[in-house]
Short mmCIF file of C-alpha atoms (C1' of nucleotides) in Angstrom, two decimals:
data_model
loop_
_atom_site.label_atom_id
_atom_site.label_comp_id
_atom_site.label_asym_id
_atom_site.label_seq_id
_atom_site.Cartn_x
_atom_site.Cartn_y
_atom_site.Cartn_z
CA MET Q 14 -44.53 -43.53 121.38
CA ASN Q 15 -42.62 -41.14 123.79
CA SER Q 16 -40.36 -38.90 121.33
CA THR Q 17 -38.69 -37.03 124.18
CA ALA Q 18 -37.28 -40.21 125.45
CA GLU Q 19 -34.48 -39.39 127.77
CA ILE Q 20 -31.63 -41.41 127.90
CA PRO Q 21 -28.93 -39.79 130.12
CA ALA Q 22 -26.57 -42.64 130.28
CA THR Q 23 -25.77 -41.83 133.69
CA THR Q 24 -22.11 -42.10 134.55
CA ARG Q 25 -22.95 -42.06 138.58
CA GLN Q 26 -22.24 -45.47 140.19
CA SER Q 27 -24.42 -44.52 142.89
CA GLU Q 28 -27.28 -44.22 140.79
CA ARG Q 29 -26.93 -47.53 139.44
CA LEU Q 30 -25.93 -48.92 143.03
CA GLY Q 31 -29.39 -47.26 144.52
CA GLU Q 32 -31.18 -49.30 141.84
CA LEU Q 33 -29.41 -52.49 142.74
CA ILE Q 34 -29.71 -51.85 146.33
CA GLU Q 35 -33.35 -51.19 145.88
CA GLU Q 36 -33.87 -54.20 143.91
CA ARG Q 37 -32.39 -56.31 146.95
CA ILE Q 38 -34.65 -54.65 149.41
CA VAL Q 39 -37.90 -55.04 147.50
CA THR Q 40 -37.16 -58.72 146.40
CA GLY Q 41 -36.32 -59.45 150.10
CA VAL Q 42 -32.62 -60.32 149.74
CA TYR Q 43 -32.14 -57.53 152.50
CA PRO Q 44 -35.34 -58.15 154.50
CA PRO Q 45 -36.79 -55.65 157.03
CA GLY Q 46 -34.37 -54.88 160.05
CA THR Q 47 -31.22 -55.52 158.08
CA ARG Q 48 -28.31 -53.39 159.01
CA LEU Q 49 -26.65 -52.04 155.69
CA ASP Q 50 -22.86 -51.75 156.53
CA GLU Q 51 -21.54 -49.27 154.31
CA GLN Q 52 -18.12 -51.09 153.87
CA GLU Q 53 -19.71 -54.50 153.45
CA LEU Q 54 -21.96 -53.17 150.44
CA ALA Q 55 -18.91 -51.49 148.91
CA ASP Q 56 -17.09 -54.94 148.98
CA THR Q 57 -20.03 -56.67 147.58
CA PHE Q 58 -20.23 -54.26 144.58
CA GLY Q 59 -16.84 -53.91 144.16
CA VAL Q 60 -16.77 -50.02 144.61
CA SER Q 61 -15.59 -47.60 147.39
CA ARG Q 62 -17.54 -46.36 150.06
CA THR Q 63 -18.09 -42.95 148.63
CA PRO Q 64 -20.84 -44.27 145.91
CA VAL Q 65 -22.34 -46.46 148.38
CA ARG Q 66 -22.91 -43.56 150.86
CA GLU Q 67 -24.83 -41.66 148.21
CA ALA Q 68 -26.96 -44.19 146.93
CA LEU Q 69 -27.86 -44.69 150.60
CA ILE Q 70 -28.79 -41.19 150.98
CA GLN Q 71 -30.85 -41.42 147.98
CA LEU Q 72 -32.84 -44.18 149.21
CA SER Q 73 -33.34 -42.71 152.41
CA SER Q 74 -34.73 -39.56 150.91
CA VAL Q 75 -37.00 -41.67 148.94
CA GLY Q 76 -38.05 -43.69 152.14
CA LEU Q 77 -36.97 -46.84 151.55
CA ILE Q 78 -34.46 -47.06 154.15
CA GLU Q 79 -33.63 -45.36 157.38
CA ILE Q 80 -30.64 -43.60 158.28
CA ARG Q 81 -29.88 -42.90 162.03
CA PRO Q 82 -27.15 -40.43 162.43
CA ARG Q 83 -23.83 -42.26 163.55
CA ARG Q 84 -25.91 -45.58 163.38
CA GLY Q 85 -26.02 -46.63 159.90
CA ALA Q 86 -28.77 -47.22 157.53
CA THR Q 87 -31.31 -50.17 158.19
CA VAL Q 88 -34.16 -51.50 156.19
CA PRO Q 89 -37.27 -50.40 158.18
CA GLU Q 90 -39.67 -52.63 159.41
CA VAL Q 91 -42.71 -51.44 157.45
CA GLY Q 92 -45.52 -52.25 159.92
CA ALA Q 93 -48.62 -53.29 158.28
CA ASP Q 94 -50.46 -50.16 159.19
CA ARG Q 95 -48.10 -48.22 157.54
CA VAL Q 96 -48.50 -50.34 154.40
CA CYS Q 97 -52.45 -49.94 154.38
CA GLU Q 98 -51.84 -46.24 154.93
CA MET Q 99 -49.76 -46.11 151.63
CA PHE Q 100 -52.65 -48.19 149.89
CA GLU Q 101 -55.08 -45.64 150.91
CA VAL Q 102 -52.97 -42.82 149.27
CA MET Q 103 -52.43 -44.71 146.36
CA ALA Q 104 -56.04 -45.43 146.09
CA GLU Q 105 -56.67 -41.71 146.15
CA LEU Q 106 -53.84 -40.81 143.50
CA GLU Q 107 -55.03 -43.40 141.29
CA ALA Q 108 -58.60 -42.09 141.66
CA MET Q 109 -57.25 -38.70 140.84
CA CYS Q 110 -55.67 -40.17 137.62
CA GLY Q 111 -58.91 -41.72 136.60
CA ARG Q 112 -61.06 -38.65 137.43
CA LEU Q 113 -58.49 -36.51 135.24
CA ALA Q 114 -57.96 -39.08 132.43
CA ALA Q 115 -61.81 -39.42 132.06
CA ARG Q 116 -61.68 -35.93 130.93
CA ARG Q 117 -58.20 -35.56 129.05
CA ILE Q 118 -57.52 -38.69 127.47
CA THR Q 119 -56.70 -38.28 123.63
CA PRO Q 120 -58.02 -40.65 120.98
CA ASP Q 121 -54.47 -41.97 120.85
CA GLU Q 122 -54.32 -42.83 124.50
CA GLN Q 123 -57.67 -44.41 124.37
CA ILE Q 124 -56.37 -46.89 121.72
CA ALA Q 125 -53.19 -47.39 123.94
CA LEU Q 126 -55.53 -47.81 127.10
CA GLN Q 127 -57.59 -50.68 125.54
CA LYS Q 128 -54.53 -52.23 123.99
CA ALA Q 129 -52.97 -52.58 127.51
CA HIS Q 130 -56.51 -53.66 128.67
CA ARG Q 131 -56.77 -56.41 126.02
CA ALA Q 132 -53.30 -57.77 126.93
CA CYS Q 133 -54.64 -58.36 130.40
CA GLU Q 134 -57.34 -60.19 129.01
CA ALA Q 135 -55.08 -62.45 127.02
CA ALA Q 136 -53.04 -63.08 130.27
CA ARG Q 137 -56.21 -63.99 132.10
CA ASP Q 138 -57.30 -66.24 129.52
CA ALA Q 139 -53.94 -68.00 129.46
CA ASN Q 140 -53.97 -68.06 133.15
CA THR Q 141 -50.54 -66.78 133.62
CA PRO Q 142 -50.44 -64.59 136.90
CA ASP Q 143 -46.94 -63.42 136.54
CA VAL Q 144 -47.75 -62.10 132.84
CA TYR Q 145 -50.77 -60.72 134.33
CA TYR Q 146 -49.02 -58.86 136.89
CA GLN Q 147 -46.69 -57.22 134.40
CA LEU Q 148 -49.30 -56.27 132.01
CA ASN Q 149 -51.32 -54.91 135.07
CA GLU Q 150 -48.53 -52.41 135.53
CA VAL Q 151 -48.45 -51.14 131.92
CA PHE Q 152 -52.42 -50.83 132.00
CA HIS Q 153 -52.10 -48.36 135.18
CA GLN Q 154 -49.48 -46.49 133.75
CA ARG Q 155 -51.33 -45.94 130.70
CA ILE Q 156 -54.26 -44.63 132.95
CA TYR Q 157 -51.45 -42.17 134.68
CA GLU Q 158 -50.27 -40.81 131.68
CA ALA Q 159 -53.72 -40.21 130.51
CA SER Q 160 -54.41 -37.86 133.42
CA HIS Q 161 -51.98 -35.27 131.48
CA ASN Q 162 -50.43 -34.27 134.71
CA GLY Q 163 -46.78 -34.94 134.64
CA PHE Q 164 -46.12 -34.27 138.39
CA LEU Q 165 -48.94 -36.76 139.09
CA VAL Q 166 -47.63 -39.59 136.79
CA GLU Q 167 -44.22 -39.21 138.86
CA GLN Q 168 -45.72 -39.37 142.21
CA ALA Q 169 -48.13 -42.21 141.19
CA THR Q 170 -45.51 -44.31 139.51
CA ALA Q 171 -42.89 -43.74 142.77
CA LEU Q 172 -45.75 -44.93 145.01
CA HIS Q 173 -46.85 -47.82 142.80
CA ARG Q 174 -43.15 -48.73 142.71
CA ARG Q 175 -43.04 -48.71 146.44
CA LEU Q 176 -45.98 -51.15 146.84
CA ARG Q 177 -45.08 -53.47 144.21
CA PRO Q 178 -43.96 -56.00 146.66
CA TYR Q 179 -46.93 -55.96 148.84
CA ARG Q 180 -48.97 -56.28 145.85
CA ARG Q 181 -47.12 -59.04 144.57
CA LEU Q 182 -48.26 -60.90 147.62
CA GLN Q 183 -51.80 -60.96 146.20
CA LEU Q 184 -50.58 -62.56 142.88
CA ARG Q 185 -52.23 -66.03 143.54
CA VAL Q 186 -55.07 -65.09 145.64
CA ARG Q 187 -58.30 -67.09 144.47
CA ASN Q 188 -59.98 -65.65 141.51
CA ARG Q 189 -57.89 -62.60 141.69
CA MET Q 190 -57.07 -62.14 137.97
CA ALA Q 191 -60.63 -62.48 137.00
CA THR Q 192 -61.87 -59.96 139.63
CA SER Q 193 -59.19 -57.49 138.64
CA PHE Q 194 -59.88 -57.74 134.92
CA ASN Q 195 -63.53 -57.17 135.49
CA GLU Q 196 -62.96 -54.14 137.34
CA HIS Q 197 -60.53 -52.78 134.72
CA GLN Q 198 -63.18 -53.49 132.32
CA ALA Q 199 -65.45 -51.01 134.14
CA ILE Q 200 -62.52 -48.39 134.75
CA VAL Q 201 -62.12 -48.38 131.08
CA ASP Q 202 -65.70 -48.18 130.17
CA ALA Q 203 -66.17 -45.23 132.48
CA ILE Q 204 -62.78 -43.49 131.22
CA ILE Q 205 -63.93 -43.77 127.54
CA LYS Q 206 -67.28 -42.82 128.38
CA GLY Q 207 -65.67 -39.67 130.20
CA ASP Q 208 -67.68 -40.17 133.36
CA SER Q 209 -64.84 -38.71 135.66
CA ASP Q 210 -66.95 -39.56 138.56
CA LEU Q 211 -67.28 -43.09 137.95
CA ALA Q 212 -63.78 -43.52 136.71
CA SER Q 213 -62.32 -42.12 140.06
CA ALA Q 214 -64.87 -44.11 142.11
CA GLN Q 215 -63.94 -47.29 140.41
CA LEU Q 216 -60.19 -46.73 140.71
CA ARG Q 217 -60.15 -46.19 144.13
CA ALA Q 218 -62.45 -49.12 144.79
CA HIS Q 219 -60.10 -50.93 142.70
CA VAL Q 220 -57.03 -50.16 144.74
CA THR Q 221 -58.52 -50.03 148.06
CA VAL Q 222 -59.69 -53.67 147.84
CA GLN Q 223 -55.85 -54.41 147.33
CA GLY Q 224 -55.17 -52.67 150.53
CA GLU Q 225 -57.74 -54.65 152.25
CA ARG Q 226 -56.81 -57.79 151.11
CA PHE Q 227 -53.14 -56.92 152.09
CA ALA Q 228 -54.58 -56.28 155.40
CA ASP Q 229 -56.59 -59.75 155.53
CA LEU Q 230 -53.31 -61.44 154.36
CA VAL Q 231 -51.39 -59.92 157.34
CA ALA Q 232 -54.06 -61.01 159.71
CA THR Q 233 -54.06 -64.41 158.50
CA LEU Q 234 -50.40 -64.65 158.77
CA ARG Q 235 -50.61 -63.10 162.27
CA ASP Q 236 -53.11 -65.73 163.36
CA PHE Q 237 -51.03 -68.36 161.99
CA LYS Q 238 -48.01 -67.42 163.82
CA ALA Q 239 -50.06 -67.15 166.96
CA GLY Q 240 -51.25 -70.57 166.15
CA THR Q 241 -47.86 -72.15 166.19
CA MET G 8 -48.50 -31.99 172.40
CA ASN G 9 -46.96 -34.79 170.60
CA SER G 10 -44.99 -36.87 173.27
CA THR G 11 -43.28 -38.88 170.71
CA ALA G 12 -41.37 -35.60 169.77
CA GLU G 13 -38.11 -37.09 168.04
CA ILE G 14 -35.25 -34.92 168.33
CA PRO G 15 -32.44 -36.86 166.31
CA ALA G 16 -30.09 -34.16 167.03
CA THR G 17 -28.55 -34.88 163.68
CA THR G 18 -24.75 -35.13 163.52
CA ARG G 19 -24.92 -35.26 159.74
CA GLN G 20 -23.64 -31.93 158.34
CA SER G 21 -25.30 -32.87 155.03
CA GLU G 22 -28.57 -32.94 156.30
CA ARG G 23 -28.19 -29.28 157.68
CA LEU G 24 -26.66 -28.32 154.60
CA GLY G 25 -29.54 -29.55 152.61
CA GLU G 26 -31.81 -27.41 154.75
CA LEU G 27 -29.76 -24.41 154.36
CA ILE G 28 -29.45 -24.97 150.51
CA GLU G 29 -33.21 -25.24 150.26
CA GLU G 30 -33.87 -22.38 152.02
CA ARG G 31 -31.83 -20.29 149.63
CA ILE G 32 -33.54 -22.08 146.78
CA VAL G 33 -37.02 -21.54 148.09
CA THR G 34 -36.20 -17.77 148.94
CA GLY G 35 -34.80 -17.17 145.67
CA VAL G 36 -31.39 -16.52 146.97
CA TYR G 37 -30.64 -19.28 144.10
CA PRO G 38 -32.97 -18.47 141.43
CA PRO G 39 -34.08 -20.93 138.68
CA GLY G 40 -31.29 -21.54 136.36
CA THR G 41 -28.73 -21.10 138.91
CA ARG G 42 -25.54 -23.56 138.80
CA LEU G 43 -24.59 -25.13 141.90
CA ASP G 44 -20.72 -25.42 142.22
CA GLU G 45 -19.90 -27.88 144.54
CA GLN G 46 -16.58 -26.21 145.84
CA GLU G 47 -18.25 -23.06 145.58
CA LEU G 48 -20.87 -24.31 148.12
CA ALA G 49 -18.23 -26.04 150.15
CA ASP G 50 -16.37 -22.68 150.66
CA THR G 51 -19.50 -20.99 151.43
CA PHE G 52 -20.36 -23.32 154.14
CA GLY G 53 -16.88 -24.06 155.44
CA VAL G 54 -17.09 -27.68 154.68
CA SER G 55 -15.51 -29.83 152.38
CA ARG G 56 -17.05 -31.10 149.11
CA THR G 57 -18.33 -34.29 150.49
CA PRO G 58 -21.09 -33.29 152.88
CA VAL G 59 -22.17 -30.92 149.94
CA ARG G 60 -22.37 -33.57 147.37
CA GLU G 61 -24.54 -35.57 149.76
CA ALA G 62 -26.79 -32.88 150.53
CA LEU G 63 -27.09 -31.99 146.72
CA ILE G 64 -28.01 -35.54 146.02
CA GLN G 65 -30.67 -35.66 148.51
CA LEU G 66 -32.24 -32.38 147.13
CA SER G 67 -32.29 -33.92 143.73
CA SER G 68 -34.19 -36.92 144.77
CA VAL G 69 -36.56 -34.76 146.35
CA GLY G 70 -36.79 -32.98 143.07
CA LEU G 71 -35.69 -29.60 144.13
CA ILE G 72 -32.56 -29.60 142.09
CA GLU G 73 -31.40 -31.35 138.92
CA ILE G 74 -28.20 -33.24 138.60
CA ARG G 75 -26.91 -34.15 135.18
CA PRO G 76 -24.20 -36.71 135.07
CA ARG G 77 -20.67 -34.85 134.85
CA ARG G 78 -22.47 -31.47 134.68
CA GLY G 79 -23.29 -30.53 138.08
CA ALA G 80 -26.39 -29.60 139.89
CA THR G 81 -28.64 -26.73 138.64
CA VAL G 82 -31.79 -25.30 139.93
CA PRO G 83 -34.37 -26.47 137.56
CA GLU G 84 -36.71 -23.94 135.85
CA VAL G 85 -39.73 -24.88 136.97
CA GLY G 86 -42.22 -24.03 134.33
CA ALA G 87 -45.55 -22.51 135.36
CA ASP G 88 -47.36 -25.59 134.20
CA ARG G 89 -45.25 -27.47 136.47
CA VAL G 90 -46.66 -25.76 139.37
CA CYS G 91 -50.04 -25.90 138.25
CA GLU G 92 -49.75 -29.63 138.19
CA MET G 93 -48.36 -29.65 141.74
CA PHE G 94 -51.34 -27.49 142.73
CA GLU G 95 -53.60 -29.65 141.39
CA VAL G 96 -52.13 -32.80 143.05
CA MET G 97 -51.92 -30.80 146.35
CA ALA G 98 -55.51 -30.18 146.03
CA GLU G 99 -56.36 -33.74 145.78
CA LEU G 100 -54.13 -34.50 148.71
CA GLU G 101 -55.81 -32.05 150.96
CA ALA G 102 -59.17 -33.19 149.86
CA MET G 103 -58.16 -36.57 150.82
CA CYS G 104 -57.01 -35.15 154.30
CA GLY G 105 -60.24 -33.41 154.70
CA ARG G 106 -62.41 -36.71 153.87
CA LEU G 107 -60.60 -38.79 156.24
CA ALA G 108 -60.11 -36.01 159.04
CA ALA G 109 -64.32 -35.70 158.88
CA ARG G 110 -64.39 -39.33 159.62
CA ARG G 111 -61.56 -39.74 162.01
CA ILE G 112 -60.89 -36.47 163.91
CA THR G 113 -60.83 -36.99 167.76
CA PRO G 114 -62.09 -34.30 170.28
CA ASP G 115 -58.80 -33.19 171.34
CA GLU G 116 -57.99 -32.41 167.64
CA GLN G 117 -60.97 -30.69 167.02
CA ILE G 118 -60.24 -28.19 169.70
CA ALA G 119 -56.85 -28.03 168.12
CA LEU G 120 -57.94 -27.06 164.90
CA GLN G 121 -60.63 -24.93 166.18
CA LYS G 122 -57.81 -22.99 167.88
CA ALA G 123 -55.78 -22.88 164.75
CA HIS G 124 -58.71 -21.58 163.25
CA ARG G 125 -59.39 -18.71 165.59
CA ALA G 126 -55.82 -17.66 165.71
CA CYS G 127 -56.25 -17.16 161.79
CA GLU G 128 -59.09 -14.95 162.73
CA ALA G 129 -57.19 -12.81 164.81
CA ALA G 130 -54.67 -12.33 162.34
CA ARG G 131 -57.21 -11.38 159.63
CA ASP G 132 -58.79 -8.98 162.20
CA ALA G 133 -55.22 -7.43 162.80
CA ASN G 134 -54.81 -7.46 159.06
CA THR G 135 -51.15 -8.95 159.32
CA PRO G 136 -50.79 -10.92 156.22
CA ASP G 137 -47.35 -12.46 157.17
CA VAL G 138 -48.81 -13.96 160.46
CA TYR G 139 -51.82 -15.00 158.87
CA TYR G 140 -49.55 -16.89 156.04
CA GLN G 141 -47.84 -18.71 159.27
CA LEU G 142 -51.10 -19.66 160.98
CA ASN G 143 -52.51 -20.77 157.98
CA GLU G 144 -49.77 -23.67 157.64
CA VAL G 145 -50.67 -24.45 161.23
CA PHE G 146 -54.38 -24.68 160.23
CA HIS G 147 -53.54 -26.98 157.30
CA GLN G 148 -51.39 -29.08 159.40
CA ARG G 149 -54.16 -29.87 161.83
CA ILE G 150 -56.07 -31.05 159.20
CA TYR G 151 -53.33 -33.27 157.91
CA GLU G 152 -53.18 -34.96 161.35
CA ALA G 153 -56.38 -35.45 161.89
CA SER G 154 -56.53 -37.71 158.79
CA HIS G 155 -54.60 -40.26 161.05
CA ASN G 156 -52.80 -41.37 158.21
CA GLY G 157 -49.11 -40.90 158.79
CA PHE G 158 -47.93 -41.42 155.18
CA LEU G 159 -50.37 -38.99 153.87
CA VAL G 160 -49.20 -36.44 156.50
CA GLU G 161 -45.87 -36.85 155.31
CA GLN G 162 -46.74 -36.46 151.75
CA ALA G 163 -49.01 -33.52 152.11
CA THR G 164 -46.51 -31.84 154.33
CA ALA G 165 -43.63 -32.31 151.90
CA LEU G 166 -45.55 -30.86 148.78
CA HIS G 167 -46.99 -28.21 151.07
CA ARG G 168 -43.41 -27.12 151.67
CA ARG G 169 -42.43 -27.24 148.14
CA LEU G 170 -45.46 -25.09 147.10
CA ARG G 171 -44.74 -22.51 149.50
CA PRO G 172 -42.79 -20.23 147.57
CA TYR G 173 -45.52 -19.90 145.13
CA ARG G 174 -48.25 -19.84 147.57
CA ARG G 175 -46.19 -16.65 149.28
CA LEU G 176 -46.54 -15.11 145.89
CA GLN G 177 -50.28 -14.50 146.85
CA LEU G 178 -50.21 -13.19 150.09
CA ARG G 179 -51.59 -9.69 149.51
CA VAL G 180 -53.70 -10.17 146.77
CA ARG G 181 -57.07 -8.36 147.43
CA ASN G 182 -59.12 -9.67 149.82
CA ARG G 183 -57.24 -12.78 150.19
CA MET G 184 -57.25 -13.30 153.73
CA ALA G 185 -60.82 -12.75 154.11
CA THR G 186 -61.85 -15.05 151.55
CA SER G 187 -59.33 -17.52 152.96
CA PHE G 188 -61.02 -17.48 156.17
CA ASN G 189 -64.10 -17.93 154.91
CA GLU G 190 -63.32 -20.93 153.18
CA HIS G 191 -61.65 -22.15 156.40
CA GLN G 192 -64.73 -21.82 158.20
CA ALA G 193 -66.68 -23.85 155.84
CA ILE G 194 -63.97 -26.41 156.04
CA VAL G 195 -64.11 -26.58 159.80
CA ASP G 196 -67.94 -26.92 159.83
CA ALA G 197 -67.77 -29.64 157.45
CA ILE G 198 -65.05 -31.57 159.35
CA ILE G 199 -66.78 -31.11 162.72
CA LYS G 200 -70.18 -32.11 161.17
CA GLY G 201 -68.43 -35.08 160.09
CA ASP G 202 -69.44 -34.32 156.37
CA SER G 203 -66.67 -36.19 154.48
CA ASP G 204 -67.86 -35.34 151.22
CA LEU G 205 -68.30 -31.62 151.82
CA ALA G 206 -65.03 -31.21 153.74
CA SER G 207 -63.21 -32.87 150.65
CA ALA G 208 -64.98 -30.70 148.31
CA GLN G 209 -64.38 -27.44 150.27
CA LEU G 210 -60.70 -28.18 150.90
CA ARG G 211 -60.16 -29.00 147.19
CA ALA G 212 -61.78 -26.05 146.00
CA HIS G 213 -59.68 -24.07 148.28
CA VAL G 214 -56.54 -25.12 147.36
CA THR G 215 -57.56 -25.20 143.61
CA VAL G 216 -58.29 -21.40 143.76
CA GLN G 217 -54.67 -20.89 144.73
CA GLY G 218 -53.53 -22.89 141.82
CA GLU G 219 -55.51 -20.71 139.52
CA ARG G 220 -54.58 -17.68 141.29
CA PHE G 221 -50.91 -18.69 140.74
CA ALA G 222 -51.75 -19.13 136.91
CA ASP G 223 -53.49 -15.68 136.67
CA LEU G 224 -50.53 -14.20 138.26
CA VAL G 225 -48.13 -16.02 135.85
CA ALA G 226 -50.33 -14.80 133.14
CA THR G 227 -50.42 -11.23 134.29
CA LEU G 228 -46.51 -11.29 134.63
CA ARG G 229 -46.18 -12.49 131.22
CA ASP G 230 -48.29 -9.83 129.66
CA PHE G 231 -46.37 -7.33 131.62
CA LYS G 232 -43.22 -8.41 130.41
CA ALA G 233 -44.63 -8.47 126.79
CA GLY G 234 -46.03 -5.04 127.20
CA THR G 235 -42.28 -3.85 128.17
"C1'" DA T 16 -13.58 -15.80 106.87
"C1'" DA T 17 -15.45 -19.77 108.76
"C1'" DT T 18 -14.99 -24.24 110.55
"C1'" DC T 19 -12.82 -27.92 112.63
"C1'" DA T 20 -9.69 -30.16 115.40
"C1'" DC T 21 -6.70 -30.08 119.29
"C1'" DC T 22 -5.49 -28.92 123.90
"C1'" DG T 23 -5.77 -26.73 128.48
"C1'" DT T 24 -8.52 -25.83 132.20
"C1'" DT T 25 -12.37 -26.69 135.26
"C1'" DG T 26 -15.45 -29.46 137.89
"C1'" DT T 27 -17.36 -33.88 138.69
"C1'" DG T 28 -16.69 -38.52 139.99
"C1'" DT T 29 -14.26 -41.98 143.06
"C1'" DA T 30 -10.97 -43.63 146.23
"C1'" DT T 31 -8.30 -43.25 150.33
"C1'" DA T 32 -7.12 -41.39 154.79
"C1'" DC T 33 -8.27 -39.62 159.09
"C1'" DA T 34 -11.38 -38.11 163.32
"C1'" DA T 35 -14.94 -39.21 166.18
"C1'" DG T 36 -18.78 -41.22 168.29
"C1'" DA T 37 -20.94 -45.91 169.16
"C1'" DT T 38 -21.32 -50.67 170.36
"C1'" DA T 39 -18.99 -54.70 172.31
"C1'" DT T 40 -16.01 -57.14 175.34
"C1'" DC T 41 -14.34 -58.01 179.32
"C1'" DA T 42 -13.40 -57.45 184.09
"C1'" DA T 43 -14.36 -55.82 188.75
"C1'" DA T 44 -17.49 -55.21 192.35
"C1'" DA T 45 -21.76 -55.58 194.72
"C1'" DT H 1 -24.60 -64.06 189.47
"C1'" DT H 2 -25.67 -59.99 187.83
"C1'" DT H 3 -24.67 -55.23 186.81
"C1'" DT H 4 -21.55 -51.65 185.80
"C1'" DG H 5 -17.71 -49.50 184.17
"C1'" DA H 6 -13.73 -49.10 181.21
"C1'" DT H 7 -11.37 -50.10 177.14
"C1'" DA H 8 -10.91 -51.64 172.55
"C1'" DT H 9 -12.95 -52.14 167.87
"C1'" DC H 10 -15.54 -51.25 164.49
"C1'" DT H 11 -18.59 -47.89 161.64
"C1'" DT H 12 -19.69 -43.59 160.40
"C1'" DG H 13 -18.80 -38.76 159.14
"C1'" DT H 14 -15.73 -35.46 156.64
"C1'" DA H 15 -11.55 -34.06 154.58
"C1'" DT H 16 -8.37 -34.58 150.96
"C1'" DA H 17 -6.22 -36.66 146.75
"C1'" DC H 18 -6.42 -38.41 142.27
"C1'" DA H 19 -8.77 -39.68 137.72
"C1'" DC H 20 -11.25 -38.53 133.98
"C1'" DA H 21 -14.93 -36.32 131.13
"C1'" DA H 22 -16.81 -31.86 129.63
"C1'" DC H 23 -16.60 -27.14 128.32
"C1'" DG H 24 -13.97 -23.40 126.16
"C1'" DG H 25 -10.13 -21.38 123.60
"C1'" DT H 26 -6.72 -21.19 120.12
"C1'" DG H 27 -4.92 -22.44 116.27
"C1'" DA H 28 -4.63 -24.39 111.63
"C1'" DT H 29 -6.73 -25.54 107.11
"C1'" DT H 30 -10.26 -25.05 103.55
#
DNA sequence: AATCACCGTTGTGTATACAAGATATCAAAA
DNA sequence: TTTTGATATCTTGTATACACAACGGTGATT
């Protein structure tokens, strides 16, 4: 598909380390509030402190961890309100992707988009939330690409990645797959039709509900906690 | 103004180094295509290679430089189309700020915004483009803050910073200050009025013209080059 | 004469050593 | 008993040393 596939075959350990640590953060192995000791990480991964430091600095500048001078790195307690803010921005980025995609999508990309969409449908019918979750990412990625704005694709992808753990929480919400798929359908229709305003609005709403669902979930958890 | 002013008084040399190098990149001291030799930078700033490397990695993950494994860091040739893409995204981010600001701005922030606006007016009347340029940044920052979305503020500020050198090119375009100020006026009116759609549209247009102006400038330069 | 291979140099990637600040512990005094 | 102060330890920040890959040049071979 993408003939400009770049396989840099990075020799930098710090890059690989960054991914490993990021993985452990988003999967909850290093929950919020965790102190990331450099020596400890170095021992864990069998390398020296140097690549670990480089990885931490990179993660820090992406916003995944916080580094306070002379006090080390910690996984930040991402406040629920913060996450909501991020969903708010995500909604707008996706809306922008949709708006541009409706105007710029090529025939090939239309096919790819519908293919991804039908794959989601299959996952819905099979009632396999995990698969649907995966395919959903592909679906959105297709829309990003159809915007024909490389910088936007990067930004949207990055934020999407960062929000992944919070989106994951909603996997098994009642009727989530069916609702999501119907929203996707409307989005695809709008894009194919070339209705940029509609596509934009649909996508914004689609993502915004996720943010609201997250807020609901947090509120529920808080009440639950308070109840005990 | 902001009582939560955080002055971390960073002890990390790499952080300061990052800013210094960034400064030199955006001001053209290290023009696109420059090879950034680690030892050379270390000597220049009187430190060892370690902090230099950390600074470079940070700049790399922000996208300001490119690091290819075993081949060192270079200042990328940011294609004109790439910059246009970034302006396109910037326009959308600013539009979002305006939309939210129109709904959420507080009385205090209204005052601050109008104050920044009047400062711009003074610079326009004094016909001092450099001052106007500075105050223009403050003006936009006020709008960001009025969106009451901290994450959005960060994203918008970061991209604004990154686009600064390209915006600077347009400083002395004919009537730029007067036009810009009039656009600002419309934006302020829309925000104060609470008309989020209008504020959003005005801001999007305001930034979009900057991107188009940049494109025009590039086209002109290309023609000029071809002519010689 | 042109091309390819080998070797030397240069510079990145990693490890270790050292310096300085921050935290923790323990003791002493209020 | 609590609080404060001093010291010890631990961790980060920086420098230096070493290993290895990439680039360039020179020489030999076709």
